Amino acid sequence: MTGPQSLSRIERIRLVGLAALIFVILASYAIARPATESLFLGAHGADSLPMAWLMVGVGSLLVVTVYNRWSASTDLVRIFGVVSALSAGMLVGILLGLQRDLPGMTWALYLWKDLYIVVLIEIFWSFANSTVPEDRAKWWYGLFCVLGSLGGMAGNLGVGWIAQATSTEQSLWAVVPLLVVGGAGGIGLARWAGVEADGPKEKPSLTDGFAVLKNSRALWLLMALIATTQVAITLVDYQFSIAIENHFPDADVRTAMIGKVYASIDLVSISLQLATGPILRLLGVPLVLLAIPGLLGAAVVGYALVPRYAAIAAAKVASKAFDYSLFRAAKEILYIPLSHPERTQGKAFVDMMSYRMAKGATSLMLLGLVALQRPDLTIWLTLACVGLWLWITMKLNQQRSSAEQAGS
């Protein structure tokens, strides 16, 4: 492991700053997510989730267009600061609208919740991939994930207490100061240890972003991998939403229970994240990427055999914990050898579009199952996605191995 004494002053500032940013921003999301999901389920029910996911997919297209025009010529952590501040302002507007019972506010809140976090997370990892060498990334990325989970645990445990002490809607006000702090931290980090983009100063168009993706086989495989994993995880989320809606009809109690489930996810994630460095060193990135869908598939089979609330909660914990720990670190390492356009513009299309457009695709699948009156097939569709996940991972490992042999 590369010790702290080998890091320059700028590198130390970046690493400490990034660790602080991921803690604060995931603490904000840990409060926003349970409260938003609880309010949405109370107002519209789980049956409305597919439509909400379609809206998120459209919103992602608009957001990634703006992001790509900005990221090529602006320091990434400066963008992080500005987006945090804008997200805080938007949330204040939505909360004021909720207080006045304006129509559509729960839909707007759900859309805001899914879009703000994916932008901030992708900015974070794009900056990390541009500044952290691969030998250090295997250790430091695990640390970033740990601190993010600690922030998440603080938020997930706190949101239940705030919701039951006040209300679910009032708990969302706690997100605003966290976003303000994250915004100020991002702007400060850009000033002291930022990195100017290598791309052209003129603003790239949407077609330029697609051109980066079109010319990179690695990005296409990564897009297929991420999309498939997110479809599988979203299918598990949907089944969990139905179960928790049925078991906990009271909104504030439901918020607390959702927070506890996500706190469990953070606890399992931290355990895996602490071991990320040794695991990646011992097993290597290719084997880790293969093991994750295999283990998740076992959890989904467990729910298929025992269709109880505890079983689907366990499957949700497993799906999210792997996504937030080993899968995140291993996947991000795959971006490091790529060019700057691939790590920024291309990565934005792969990650932002895949993560959120996958929810849109999943919603169409679920609407189709409902139309066929076969929602019971959801679990088998989940298992099919896990199988596809394994196959794409093998193809990606083969491509990475070929690229390494060609470069040696």
Coordinates of C-alpha atoms in Angstrom, one line a residue:
M1 CA 0.0 0.0 0.0
T2 CA 1.2 3.5 -0.8
G3 CA 1.7 5.3 2.5
P4 CA 0.7 8.9 3.3
Q5 CA 4.3 9.9 3.4
S6 CA 4.6 9.4 -0.3
L7 CA 1.7 11.8 -1.1
S8 CA 2.4 15.4 -2.0
R9 CA 0.6 18.2 -0.2
I10 CA -1.8 18.7 -3.1
E11 CA -2.6 15.0 -3.2
R12 CA -3.3 14.9 0.6
I13 CA -5.7 17.9 0.2
R14 CA -7.5 16.1 -2.6
L15 CA -7.8 12.8 -0.8
V16 CA -9.0 14.4 2.5
G17 CA -11.3 16.8 0.6
L18 CA -12.8 14.0 -1.5
A19 CA -13.4 11.9 1.6
A20 CA -15.2 14.8 3.4
L21 CA -17.3 15.5 0.3
I22 CA -18.5 11.9 -0.1
F23 CA -19.4 11.7 3.6
V24 CA -21.5 14.9 3.5
I25 CA -23.3 14.3 0.2
L26 CA -24.2 10.7 1.1
A27 CA -25.5 11.8 4.5
S28 CA -27.8 14.2 2.7
Y29 CA -29.0 11.5 0.4
A30 CA -29.6 9.1 3.3
I31 CA -32.0 11.6 4.7
A32 CA -33.6 12.5 1.4
R33 CA -34.2 9.0 0.1
P34 CA -36.3 7.4 2.9
A35 CA -38.3 10.5 3.4
T36 CA -39.0 11.0 -0.3
E37 CA -39.8 7.3 -0.9
S38 CA -42.2 7.2 2.1
L39 CA -44.0 10.4 1.0
F40 CA -44.3 9.1 -2.5
L41 CA -45.6 5.7 -1.5
G42 CA -48.1 7.4 0.9
A43 CA -49.4 9.7 -1.8
H44 CA -49.3 7.5 -4.9
G45 CA -48.5 3.9 -3.9
A46 CA -45.9 1.4 -5.3
D47 CA -47.9 1.1 -8.5
S48 CA -46.9 4.6 -9.5
L49 CA -43.2 3.9 -9.3
P50 CA -42.8 2.7 -12.9
M51 CA -44.1 6.0 -14.2
A52 CA -41.8 7.9 -11.8
W53 CA -38.8 5.9 -13.1
L54 CA -39.8 6.9 -16.7
M55 CA -39.7 10.5 -15.6
V56 CA -36.3 10.0 -14.1
G57 CA -35.0 8.5 -17.4
V58 CA -36.1 11.6 -19.3
G59 CA -34.7 13.9 -16.7
S60 CA -31.4 12.0 -16.9
L61 CA -31.1 12.7 -20.6
L62 CA -31.5 16.4 -20.0
V63 CA -29.1 16.5 -17.1
V64 CA -26.3 14.6 -18.9
T65 CA -26.6 16.9 -21.9
V66 CA -26.0 19.9 -19.6
Y67 CA -23.2 18.1 -17.7
N68 CA -21.3 17.2 -20.8
R69 CA -21.3 20.7 -22.1
W70 CA -19.9 21.9 -18.8
S71 CA -17.5 19.1 -17.7
A72 CA -15.1 19.4 -20.7
S73 CA -14.0 22.9 -19.8
T74 CA -14.6 23.4 -16.1
D75 CA -12.9 22.0 -13.0
L76 CA -15.0 19.0 -11.9
V77 CA -15.0 19.8 -8.2
R78 CA -16.1 23.4 -8.9
I79 CA -19.0 21.9 -10.8
F80 CA -19.7 19.7 -7.7
G81 CA -19.9 22.9 -5.6
V82 CA -22.3 24.7 -7.9
V83 CA -24.5 21.6 -8.4
S84 CA -24.8 21.2 -4.6
A85 CA -25.9 24.7 -4.2
L86 CA -28.4 24.5 -7.0
S87 CA -29.8 21.2 -5.5
A88 CA -30.3 22.9 -2.2
G89 CA -32.2 25.8 -3.8
M90 CA -34.4 23.4 -5.7
L91 CA -35.2 21.4 -2.6
V92 CA -36.2 24.5 -0.7
G93 CA -38.6 25.4 -3.5
I94 CA -40.2 21.9 -3.5
L95 CA -40.6 21.9 0.3
L96 CA -42.3 25.2 0.2
G97 CA -44.6 23.9 -2.5
L98 CA -45.4 20.9 -0.3
Q99 CA -46.3 23.1 2.6
R100 CA -48.7 25.0 0.3
D101 CA -50.2 21.7 -1.1
L102 CA -49.2 22.6 -4.6
P103 CA -50.0 19.8 -7.1
G104 CA -47.2 17.6 -8.4
M105 CA -44.8 18.3 -5.6
T106 CA -44.3 14.7 -4.5
W107 CA -43.5 13.8 -8.1
A108 CA -41.0 16.7 -8.3
L109 CA -39.4 15.6 -5.1
Y110 CA -39.0 12.1 -6.3
L111 CA -37.4 13.3 -9.6
W112 CA -35.1 15.7 -7.7
K113 CA -34.0 12.9 -5.3
D114 CA -32.9 10.6 -8.1
L115 CA -31.2 13.3 -10.3
Y116 CA -29.3 15.4 -7.8
I117 CA -27.4 12.5 -6.2
V118 CA -26.4 10.8 -9.5
V119 CA -24.9 14.0 -10.8
L120 CA -22.9 14.6 -7.6
I121 CA -21.7 11.1 -7.3
E122 CA -20.6 10.9 -10.9
I123 CA -18.7 14.3 -10.6
F124 CA -17.0 12.9 -7.5
W125 CA -15.8 9.7 -9.2
S126 CA -14.8 11.5 -12.4
F127 CA -12.5 13.8 -10.4
A128 CA -11.2 10.9 -8.4
N129 CA -10.5 8.8 -11.6
S130 CA -8.6 11.8 -13.0
T131 CA -6.4 12.4 -10.0
V132 CA -5.8 9.0 -8.2
P133 CA -3.3 6.5 -9.7
E134 CA -4.6 2.9 -10.1
D135 CA -2.2 1.5 -7.5
R136 CA -3.6 3.9 -4.9
A137 CA -7.1 3.6 -6.1
K138 CA -7.4 0.0 -5.0
W139 CA -7.0 1.2 -1.4
W140 CA -8.3 4.7 -1.4
Y141 CA -11.5 3.9 -3.3
G142 CA -12.4 1.5 -0.5
L143 CA -11.8 4.3 2.0
F144 CA -14.0 6.7 0.0
C145 CA -16.8 4.1 0.0
V146 CA -16.4 3.6 3.8
L147 CA -16.7 7.3 4.6
G148 CA -19.6 7.5 2.2
S149 CA -21.3 4.7 4.1
L150 CA -20.6 6.3 7.4
G151 CA -22.3 9.4 6.2
G152 CA -25.2 7.3 4.9
M153 CA -25.5 5.5 8.3
A154 CA -25.6 8.9 10.1
G155 CA -28.4 10.1 7.8
N156 CA -30.4 6.8 7.7
L157 CA -30.5 6.5 11.4
G158 CA -31.1 10.2 11.9
V159 CA -34.0 10.5 9.5
G160 CA -36.2 8.1 11.4
W161 CA -35.7 10.0 14.6
I162 CA -36.4 13.3 12.9
A163 CA -39.5 12.0 11.1
Q164 CA -41.0 10.6 14.3
A165 CA -40.1 13.7 16.3
T166 CA -41.5 16.1 13.7
S167 CA -42.8 14.6 10.5
T168 CA -41.4 13.0 7.3
E169 CA -41.9 16.2 5.3
Q170 CA -40.1 18.3 7.9
S171 CA -37.1 15.9 8.1
L172 CA -36.2 16.9 4.5
W173 CA -35.2 20.4 5.7
A174 CA -32.1 18.7 7.3
V175 CA -30.8 18.0 3.8
V176 CA -30.5 21.7 2.9
P177 CA -27.6 22.6 5.2
L178 CA -25.7 19.4 4.2
L179 CA -26.0 20.4 0.5
V180 CA -24.8 23.9 1.3
V181 CA -21.8 22.5 3.2
G182 CA -21.0 20.2 0.3
G183 CA -21.3 23.0 -2.2
A184 CA -18.9 25.2 -0.2
G185 CA -16.5 22.3 0.2
G186 CA -16.5 21.5 -3.5
I187 CA -15.7 25.1 -4.4
G188 CA -13.0 25.3 -1.8
L189 CA -11.4 22.1 -2.9
A190 CA -11.4 23.3 -6.5
R191 CA -9.6 26.4 -5.4
W192 CA -6.9 24.6 -3.4
A193 CA -6.4 21.4 -5.3
G194 CA -8.5 21.3 -8.4
V195 CA -7.5 20.1 -11.8
E196 CA -8.5 22.0 -15.0
A197 CA -10.1 19.8 -17.6
D198 CA -8.0 18.6 -20.5
G199 CA -10.7 19.0 -23.0
P200 CA -11.3 21.8 -25.5
K201 CA -12.6 25.1 -24.1
E202 CA -15.5 25.2 -26.5
K203 CA -18.6 23.6 -25.2
P204 CA -19.1 20.1 -26.6
S205 CA -22.5 19.2 -28.0
L206 CA -24.6 16.2 -27.2
T207 CA -23.4 14.5 -30.4
D208 CA -19.8 15.0 -29.3
G209 CA -20.6 13.1 -26.1
F210 CA -22.1 10.2 -28.1
A211 CA -19.1 10.2 -30.4
V212 CA -16.8 9.5 -27.4
L213 CA -19.1 6.6 -26.5
K214 CA -19.3 5.3 -30.1
N215 CA -15.6 5.0 -30.5
S216 CA -14.9 3.2 -27.2
R217 CA -15.7 -0.6 -27.0
A218 CA -14.8 -0.5 -23.3
L219 CA -17.5 2.2 -22.6
W220 CA -20.1 0.2 -24.5
L221 CA -19.4 -2.9 -22.4
L222 CA -19.4 -0.8 -19.2
M223 CA -22.8 0.7 -20.2
A224 CA -24.2 -2.8 -20.8
L225 CA -22.8 -4.0 -17.5
I226 CA -24.2 -1.0 -15.4
A227 CA -27.6 -1.0 -17.1
T228 CA -28.1 -4.7 -16.5
T229 CA -27.0 -4.5 -12.8
Q230 CA -29.3 -1.5 -12.2
V231 CA -32.3 -3.3 -13.9
A232 CA -31.7 -6.2 -11.5
I233 CA -31.3 -4.0 -8.5
T234 CA -34.4 -1.9 -9.4
L235 CA -36.5 -5.0 -9.7
V236 CA -35.5 -5.9 -6.2
D237 CA -36.3 -2.3 -5.1
Y238 CA -39.8 -2.6 -6.6
Q239 CA -40.6 -5.8 -4.8
F240 CA -39.3 -4.3 -1.6
S241 CA -41.4 -1.2 -2.1
I242 CA -44.6 -3.3 -2.4
A243 CA -43.7 -5.3 0.7
I244 CA -42.9 -2.3 2.9
E245 CA -46.0 -0.4 1.7
N246 CA -48.1 -3.4 2.8
H247 CA -46.4 -4.0 6.1
F248 CA -46.1 -0.3 7.3
P249 CA -49.1 1.8 6.3
D250 CA -48.2 4.7 8.7
A251 CA -45.9 7.2 6.8
D252 CA -43.6 8.2 9.7
V253 CA -43.2 4.6 10.8
R254 CA -42.5 3.6 7.2
T255 CA -39.9 6.3 6.9
A256 CA -38.2 5.0 10.1
M257 CA -38.2 1.4 8.7
I258 CA -36.9 2.4 5.3
G259 CA -34.1 4.3 7.1
K260 CA -33.3 1.2 9.2
V261 CA -33.0 -0.9 6.1
Y262 CA -30.7 1.6 4.4
A263 CA -28.7 1.8 7.7
S264 CA -28.3 -2.0 7.4
I265 CA -27.1 -1.6 3.8
D266 CA -24.5 0.9 5.0
L267 CA -23.3 -1.4 7.8
V268 CA -22.8 -4.3 5.4
S269 CA -21.3 -1.9 2.8
I270 CA -18.8 -0.7 5.4
S271 CA -17.7 -4.2 6.2
L272 CA -17.1 -4.9 2.5
Q273 CA -15.5 -1.5 1.9
L274 CA -13.0 -2.0 4.7
A275 CA -11.9 -5.2 2.9
T276 CA -12.0 -3.7 -0.6
G277 CA -8.3 -3.1 -0.8
P278 CA -7.2 -6.6 0.3
I279 CA -10.0 -8.3 -1.7
L280 CA -9.0 -6.5 -4.9
R281 CA -5.4 -7.2 -4.3
L282 CA -6.0 -10.9 -3.5
L283 CA -8.7 -11.7 -6.1
G284 CA -8.2 -9.1 -8.7
V285 CA -10.8 -6.9 -10.4
P286 CA -12.0 -9.5 -12.9
L287 CA -12.8 -12.2 -10.3
V288 CA -14.5 -9.7 -8.0
L289 CA -16.7 -8.4 -10.8
L290 CA -17.8 -12.1 -11.4
A291 CA -18.4 -12.9 -7.8
I292 CA -20.8 -10.1 -7.1
P293 CA -23.7 -11.2 -9.4
G294 CA -23.2 -14.8 -8.3
L295 CA -23.7 -13.8 -4.6
L296 CA -26.6 -11.5 -5.4
G297 CA -28.2 -14.3 -7.4
A298 CA -28.1 -16.5 -4.4
A299 CA -29.9 -13.8 -2.3
V300 CA -32.6 -13.5 -5.0
V301 CA -33.0 -17.3 -5.1
G302 CA -33.5 -17.1 -1.3
Y303 CA -36.4 -14.7 -1.7
A304 CA -37.9 -16.8 -4.5
L305 CA -37.9 -19.8 -2.1
V306 CA -39.1 -17.8 0.9
P307 CA -41.3 -14.9 -0.3
R308 CA -41.4 -13.0 3.0
Y309 CA -40.7 -9.3 4.0
A310 CA -37.5 -10.3 5.8
A311 CA -36.3 -12.2 2.7
I312 CA -36.9 -9.3 0.2
A313 CA -35.4 -6.9 2.8
A314 CA -32.3 -9.1 2.9
A315 CA -32.1 -9.2 -0.9
K316 CA -32.3 -5.4 -1.1
V317 CA -29.6 -5.1 1.5
A318 CA -27.4 -7.5 -0.5
S319 CA -28.0 -5.8 -3.9
K320 CA -27.3 -2.3 -2.5
A321 CA -24.4 -3.3 -0.3
F322 CA -22.5 -4.9 -3.2
D323 CA -23.4 -1.9 -5.5
Y324 CA -22.0 0.6 -3.0
S325 CA -18.8 -1.3 -2.1
L326 CA -16.9 -3.9 -4.2
F327 CA -18.8 -3.3 -7.4
R328 CA -18.4 0.5 -7.2
A329 CA -14.6 0.3 -6.5
A330 CA -13.9 -2.4 -9.1
K331 CA -16.0 -0.7 -11.8
E332 CA -14.3 2.7 -11.2
I333 CA -10.9 1.2 -11.6
L334 CA -11.8 0.1 -15.1
Y335 CA -12.1 3.8 -16.1
I336 CA -8.6 4.8 -14.9
P337 CA -6.6 3.7 -18.0
L338 CA -9.1 5.4 -20.3
S339 CA -8.6 8.9 -21.9
H340 CA -9.9 12.1 -20.3
P341 CA -12.9 12.4 -22.7
E342 CA -13.8 8.8 -21.9
R343 CA -13.4 9.4 -18.1
T344 CA -15.6 12.5 -18.3
Q345 CA -18.0 12.8 -21.3
G346 CA -18.0 9.1 -21.9
K347 CA -18.3 8.2 -18.3
A348 CA -21.2 10.6 -17.9
F349 CA -23.2 8.9 -20.6
V350 CA -22.3 5.4 -19.3
D351 CA -23.0 6.1 -15.6
M352 CA -25.6 8.8 -15.5
M353 CA -27.6 7.4 -18.4
S354 CA -27.2 3.8 -17.5
Y355 CA -28.1 4.2 -13.9
R356 CA -31.2 6.2 -14.4
M357 CA -32.3 5.0 -17.9
A358 CA -32.2 1.5 -16.4
K359 CA -35.1 2.5 -14.2
G360 CA -37.1 3.6 -17.2
A361 CA -36.4 0.3 -18.9
T362 CA -37.4 -1.6 -15.8
S363 CA -40.6 0.4 -15.5
L364 CA -41.6 -0.7 -19.1
M365 CA -40.9 -4.3 -18.1
L366 CA -43.1 -4.0 -15.0
L367 CA -45.9 -2.3 -16.9
G368 CA -45.8 -5.1 -19.4
L369 CA -46.0 -7.7 -16.6
V370 CA -49.0 -5.9 -15.1
A371 CA -50.7 -5.7 -18.5
L372 CA -50.2 -9.4 -18.9
Q373 CA -51.5 -9.9 -15.3
R374 CA -48.3 -11.7 -14.4
P375 CA -46.5 -9.6 -11.8
D376 CA -45.4 -12.9 -10.1
L377 CA -42.9 -13.2 -12.9
T378 CA -40.9 -10.3 -11.5
I379 CA -38.6 -12.5 -9.4
W380 CA -37.8 -14.7 -12.5
L381 CA -37.1 -11.6 -14.5
T382 CA -34.7 -10.5 -11.8
L383 CA -32.8 -13.8 -12.0
A384 CA -32.6 -13.6 -15.8
C385 CA -31.0 -10.1 -15.4
V386 CA -28.5 -11.5 -12.9
G387 CA -27.6 -14.2 -15.5
L388 CA -27.1 -11.6 -18.2
W389 CA -25.0 -9.6 -15.7
L390 CA -22.6 -12.6 -15.4
W391 CA -22.3 -13.0 -19.2
I392 CA -21.5 -9.3 -19.8
T393 CA -18.9 -9.4 -17.0
M394 CA -17.1 -12.2 -18.7
K395 CA -17.1 -10.3 -22.0
L396 CA -15.8 -7.2 -20.2
N397 CA -13.0 -9.2 -18.5
Q398 CA -12.0 -10.7 -21.8
Q399 CA -11.8 -7.2 -23.4
R400 CA -9.8 -5.8 -20.5
S401 CA -7.4 -8.8 -20.7
S402 CA -6.9 -8.3 -24.5
A403 CA -6.3 -4.5 -24.0
E404 CA -3.7 -5.2 -21.3
Q405 CA -1.9 -7.8 -23.6
A406 CA -1.9 -5.4 -26.5
G407 CA -0.4 -2.6 -24.3
S408 CA 2.4 -4.8 -22.9

